[in-house]
Amino acid sequence: MRYEDVLRRLEDLPESLPAPAEILMPVLVGDEDLRPSRTPPAGQTGRPAAVLVLLYPDDDGVARVVLTERASRDGHHSGEVSFPGGKAEPDDADPAATALREAAEEVGLDATAAQVRVIGRLETFWIPVSDFAVTPVVAVAHARPSMTASPDEVARIVEPPMSRFLPDAPIEIVERLVGEWPLRYGAYAVDGLSVWGATARILSQLGAALAR
C-alpha cells in the first residue's frame, strides 16, 4: 500500500469507523459465547491511556507502521507487540500529548524533528486485564523518523508494511493459556512475532478504514 494513498484516505476518515475483524477477538476455549467485554462495567471508566499509530513512507514509498516488541519482564504485556504508548499523566493536554510523550520515551521519537503530524483518532476501547481506556492516535511522518529503542521498555522496533493489516491479510488462529485462561484468538504473524489483542484490534480497524 502506497503511503500517498494512505495519506489521502486518512484525510477523509469517517466519523463512524469500521469494526475490527471479529476473528481477532479472544474467546474462552469451550465457552465461545463468553468474550471479554469491550466496555468497562457500569460506573467504571477505565484509566485513560493512549498509543501512537505512526505511519511513514519507506524508500520505495510503501506505507509502514511503527510497532514495538516489549522488553520481557514481569507484567501483563511483557514480550508482546504493541504501539508506543501508555497511561496518561496529569500534565498531558490530551491523548495526542500522551501518545507522543510515550513514543519519545520508548523509541526516542522527536516529533518536531520528524515533522510528525497528528491526523486523528480511532475509537477508544477498554482493556479489562489492565483497566485502561486506550485511545489510538493516528499520525504521519514524511519520512522514516530516527528512532532508538529504550532498553528498559522495548526489545526492538518493528516496522511492517500497513498492507499486512488490510481486511484480506492472512490471520492465524492461536490457542494458548493466558494466565489461567484458555483462549482462542486471531493474530497477525509479523517478523517472527504474533500480533494479537489490542494491537491487532487497532491495526485491523485502521486497515479496514484505509481499504474502504
Short mmCIF file of C-alpha atoms in Angstrom, two decimals:
data_model
loop_
_atom_site.label_atom_id
_atom_site.label_comp_id
_atom_site.label_asym_id
_atom_site.label_seq_id
_atom_site.Cartn_x
_atom_site.Cartn_y
_atom_site.Cartn_z
CA MET A 1 0.00 0.00 0.00
CA ARG A 2 1.46 3.32 -1.08
CA TYR A 3 1.99 6.00 1.53
CA GLU A 4 0.43 8.63 -0.71
CA ASP A 5 -2.76 6.53 -0.85
CA VAL A 6 -2.76 6.09 2.92
CA LEU A 7 -2.31 9.82 3.43
CA ARG A 8 -5.20 10.64 1.11
CA ARG A 9 -7.53 8.19 2.82
CA LEU A 10 -6.51 9.30 6.31
CA GLU A 11 -7.56 12.84 5.48
CA ASP A 12 -11.09 11.53 4.95
CA LEU A 13 -11.52 9.16 7.91
CA PRO A 14 -15.24 8.60 8.54
CA GLU A 15 -16.75 9.58 11.89
CA SER A 16 -18.19 6.08 12.18
CA LEU A 17 -15.24 3.73 11.82
CA PRO A 18 -15.50 0.13 10.61
CA ALA A 19 -15.30 -2.56 13.27
CA PRO A 20 -12.11 -4.61 13.69
CA ALA A 21 -12.20 -8.15 12.35
CA GLU A 22 -14.31 -10.22 14.75
CA ILE A 23 -11.96 -13.20 14.40
CA LEU A 24 -9.28 -11.24 16.28
CA MET A 25 -11.34 -11.01 19.46
CA PRO A 26 -10.31 -13.56 22.13
CA VAL A 27 -12.81 -16.18 23.26
CA LEU A 28 -12.62 -18.75 26.03
CA VAL A 29 -11.99 -22.20 24.58
CA GLY A 30 -15.01 -24.36 25.46
CA ASP A 31 -17.24 -21.34 26.05
CA GLU A 32 -17.08 -19.43 22.77
CA ASP A 33 -20.09 -17.30 23.70
CA LEU A 34 -18.10 -15.72 26.54
CA ARG A 35 -15.96 -12.91 25.19
CA PRO A 36 -14.09 -10.27 27.17
CA SER A 37 -16.15 -7.09 27.46
CA ARG A 38 -15.11 -4.16 25.29
CA THR A 39 -16.58 -1.62 27.70
CA PRO A 40 -15.99 -1.23 31.46
CA PRO A 41 -18.67 -2.13 34.00
CA ALA A 42 -21.30 0.48 34.84
CA GLY A 43 -19.82 3.31 36.87
CA GLN A 44 -16.26 2.48 35.83
CA THR A 45 -14.48 4.45 33.12
CA GLY A 46 -11.05 2.83 32.89
CA ARG A 47 -7.75 4.63 33.34
CA PRO A 48 -7.01 6.92 30.38
CA ALA A 49 -4.17 5.86 28.09
CA ALA A 50 -3.10 6.48 24.50
CA VAL A 51 -0.93 4.85 21.85
CA LEU A 52 0.75 6.34 18.79
CA VAL A 53 -0.15 4.79 15.43
CA LEU A 54 2.62 6.34 13.35
CA LEU A 55 2.77 5.81 9.58
CA TYR A 56 5.60 6.81 7.25
CA PRO A 57 6.87 6.01 3.72
CA ASP A 58 9.92 3.80 3.26
CA ASP A 59 12.45 4.40 0.47
CA ASP A 60 10.10 2.76 -2.04
CA GLY A 61 7.09 4.83 -0.98
CA VAL A 62 5.43 1.92 0.85
CA ALA A 63 3.44 2.86 3.94
CA ARG A 64 4.87 1.37 7.14
CA VAL A 65 3.64 1.48 10.73
CA VAL A 66 5.75 1.66 13.89
CA LEU A 67 5.31 -1.14 16.44
CA THR A 68 7.42 -2.32 19.35
CA GLU A 69 8.25 -5.67 20.86
CA ARG A 70 8.05 -5.04 24.59
CA ALA A 71 11.01 -5.96 26.75
CA SER A 72 10.47 -9.23 28.62
CA ARG A 73 9.77 -8.58 32.29
CA ASP A 74 7.02 -9.27 34.78
CA GLY A 75 3.71 -7.72 33.79
CA HIS A 76 0.55 -8.25 31.75
CA HIS A 77 2.08 -7.17 28.43
CA SER A 78 5.75 -8.20 28.63
CA GLY A 79 7.14 -9.57 25.36
CA GLU A 80 4.07 -8.59 23.38
CA VAL A 81 3.86 -6.46 20.26
CA SER A 82 2.35 -3.05 20.87
CA PHE A 83 2.31 0.55 19.77
CA PRO A 84 4.39 3.13 21.60
CA GLY A 85 2.11 4.42 24.32
CA GLY A 86 0.96 4.22 27.90
CA LYS A 87 -1.09 5.80 30.62
CA ALA A 88 -1.97 9.47 30.66
CA GLU A 89 -0.11 11.76 33.04
CA PRO A 90 -1.67 14.80 34.75
CA ASP A 91 0.34 17.23 32.58
CA ASP A 92 -0.78 15.66 29.28
CA ALA A 93 -3.11 18.03 27.47
CA ASP A 94 -4.90 15.30 25.51
CA PRO A 95 -4.43 11.75 24.16
CA ALA A 96 -2.09 13.01 21.42
CA ALA A 97 0.19 14.52 24.06
CA THR A 98 0.20 11.22 25.95
CA ALA A 99 0.99 9.19 22.83
CA LEU A 100 3.81 11.49 21.68
CA ARG A 101 5.37 11.68 25.15
CA GLU A 102 5.34 7.90 25.46
CA ALA A 103 6.80 7.49 21.96
CA ALA A 104 9.64 9.84 22.92
CA GLU A 105 10.32 7.69 25.99
CA GLU A 106 10.03 4.28 24.32
CA VAL A 107 11.53 4.76 20.85
CA GLY A 108 13.26 8.14 21.13
CA LEU A 109 10.86 9.83 18.72
CA ASP A 110 11.50 13.56 18.29
CA ALA A 111 8.13 14.55 16.88
CA THR A 112 9.28 18.05 15.93
CA ALA A 113 12.41 16.93 14.11
CA ALA A 114 10.48 14.18 12.32
CA GLN A 115 7.69 16.62 11.41
CA VAL A 116 5.10 14.27 12.86
CA ARG A 117 1.55 15.38 12.14
CA VAL A 118 -1.39 14.07 14.13
CA ILE A 119 -4.26 13.14 11.80
CA GLY A 120 -6.96 11.94 14.18
CA ARG A 121 -8.04 9.13 16.47
CA LEU A 122 -9.54 5.69 16.23
CA GLU A 123 -12.20 4.65 18.71
CA THR A 124 -11.30 4.40 22.39
CA PHE A 125 -11.69 0.93 23.88
CA TRP A 126 -11.25 -0.77 27.25
CA ILE A 127 -8.66 -3.41 28.17
CA PRO A 128 -10.10 -5.45 31.07
CA VAL A 129 -6.84 -7.01 32.34
CA SER A 130 -5.20 -3.61 32.91
CA ASP A 131 -8.33 -1.41 33.23
CA PHE A 132 -7.03 1.06 30.63
CA ALA A 133 -9.29 3.03 28.31
CA VAL A 134 -6.99 3.30 25.29
CA THR A 135 -7.22 5.96 22.59
CA PRO A 136 -5.24 5.21 19.40
CA VAL A 137 -3.79 8.45 18.00
CA VAL A 138 -3.05 8.28 14.26
CA ALA A 139 -0.11 10.34 12.98
CA VAL A 140 2.13 10.54 9.92
CA ALA A 141 5.73 11.49 9.13
CA HIS A 142 7.03 12.43 5.67
CA ALA A 143 9.98 10.03 6.02
CA ARG A 144 11.20 7.33 8.40
CA PRO A 145 11.91 9.10 11.70
CA SER A 146 15.07 8.49 13.66
CA MET A 147 14.21 6.02 16.44
CA THR A 148 16.13 4.18 19.15
CA ALA A 149 14.55 1.54 21.37
CA SER A 150 14.65 2.23 25.11
CA PRO A 151 16.28 -0.92 26.54
CA ASP A 152 14.15 -0.79 29.70
CA GLU A 153 10.89 -0.93 27.75
CA VAL A 154 11.46 -2.06 24.17
CA ALA A 155 13.28 -5.16 22.90
CA ARG A 156 13.11 -3.97 19.29
CA ILE A 157 11.25 -1.66 16.95
CA VAL A 158 9.14 -3.42 14.30
CA GLU A 159 8.08 -1.61 11.12
CA PRO A 160 5.82 -3.78 8.93
CA PRO A 161 4.02 -2.50 5.83
CA MET A 162 0.48 -1.32 6.51
CA SER A 163 -0.76 -3.66 3.78
CA ARG A 164 -0.13 -6.51 6.22
CA PHE A 165 -3.26 -5.42 8.11
CA LEU A 166 -5.78 -4.80 5.36
CA PRO A 167 -9.03 -6.82 5.51
CA ASP A 168 -7.77 -9.52 3.12
CA ALA A 169 -4.49 -10.06 5.02
CA PRO A 170 -3.93 -13.54 6.49
CA ILE A 171 -4.88 -14.08 10.13
CA GLU A 172 -3.74 -17.16 12.05
CA ILE A 173 -5.82 -18.78 14.78
CA VAL A 174 -3.99 -19.29 18.08
CA GLU A 175 -5.00 -21.30 21.14
CA ARG A 176 -2.95 -20.80 24.30
CA LEU A 177 -3.14 -20.23 28.02
CA VAL A 178 -3.05 -16.56 29.00
CA GLY A 179 -2.63 -16.64 32.75
CA GLU A 180 -5.13 -19.33 33.71
CA TRP A 181 -7.46 -18.64 30.79
CA PRO A 182 -7.51 -20.97 27.75
CA LEU A 183 -8.04 -18.50 24.91
CA ARG A 184 -8.55 -18.70 21.16
CA TYR A 185 -7.92 -15.61 19.07
CA GLY A 186 -6.82 -14.40 15.67
CA ALA A 187 -3.36 -12.91 15.22
CA TYR A 188 -1.14 -11.42 12.54
CA ALA A 189 2.28 -13.05 12.04
CA VAL A 190 4.88 -10.28 11.64
CA ASP A 191 8.67 -10.66 11.65
CA GLY A 192 8.52 -13.84 13.70
CA LEU A 193 6.13 -12.28 16.20
CA SER A 194 2.44 -12.79 16.90
CA VAL A 195 0.44 -9.56 16.87
CA TRP A 196 -2.81 -10.03 18.77
CA GLY A 197 -5.11 -8.42 21.33
CA ALA A 198 -5.42 -4.64 21.47
CA THR A 199 -2.65 -4.04 18.93
CA ALA A 200 -4.25 -6.34 16.35
CA ARG A 201 -7.61 -4.73 17.02
CA ILE A 202 -6.26 -1.25 16.27
CA LEU A 203 -4.42 -2.38 13.14
CA SER A 204 -7.50 -4.20 11.84
CA GLN A 205 -9.72 -1.17 12.33
CA LEU A 206 -7.23 1.15 10.65
CA GLY A 207 -6.76 -1.34 7.81
CA ALA A 208 -10.49 -1.56 7.27
CA ALA A 209 -10.78 2.23 7.24
CA LEU A 210 -7.97 2.57 4.70
CA ALA A 211 -9.44 -0.14 2.44
CA ARG A 212 -12.94 1.30 2.26
#
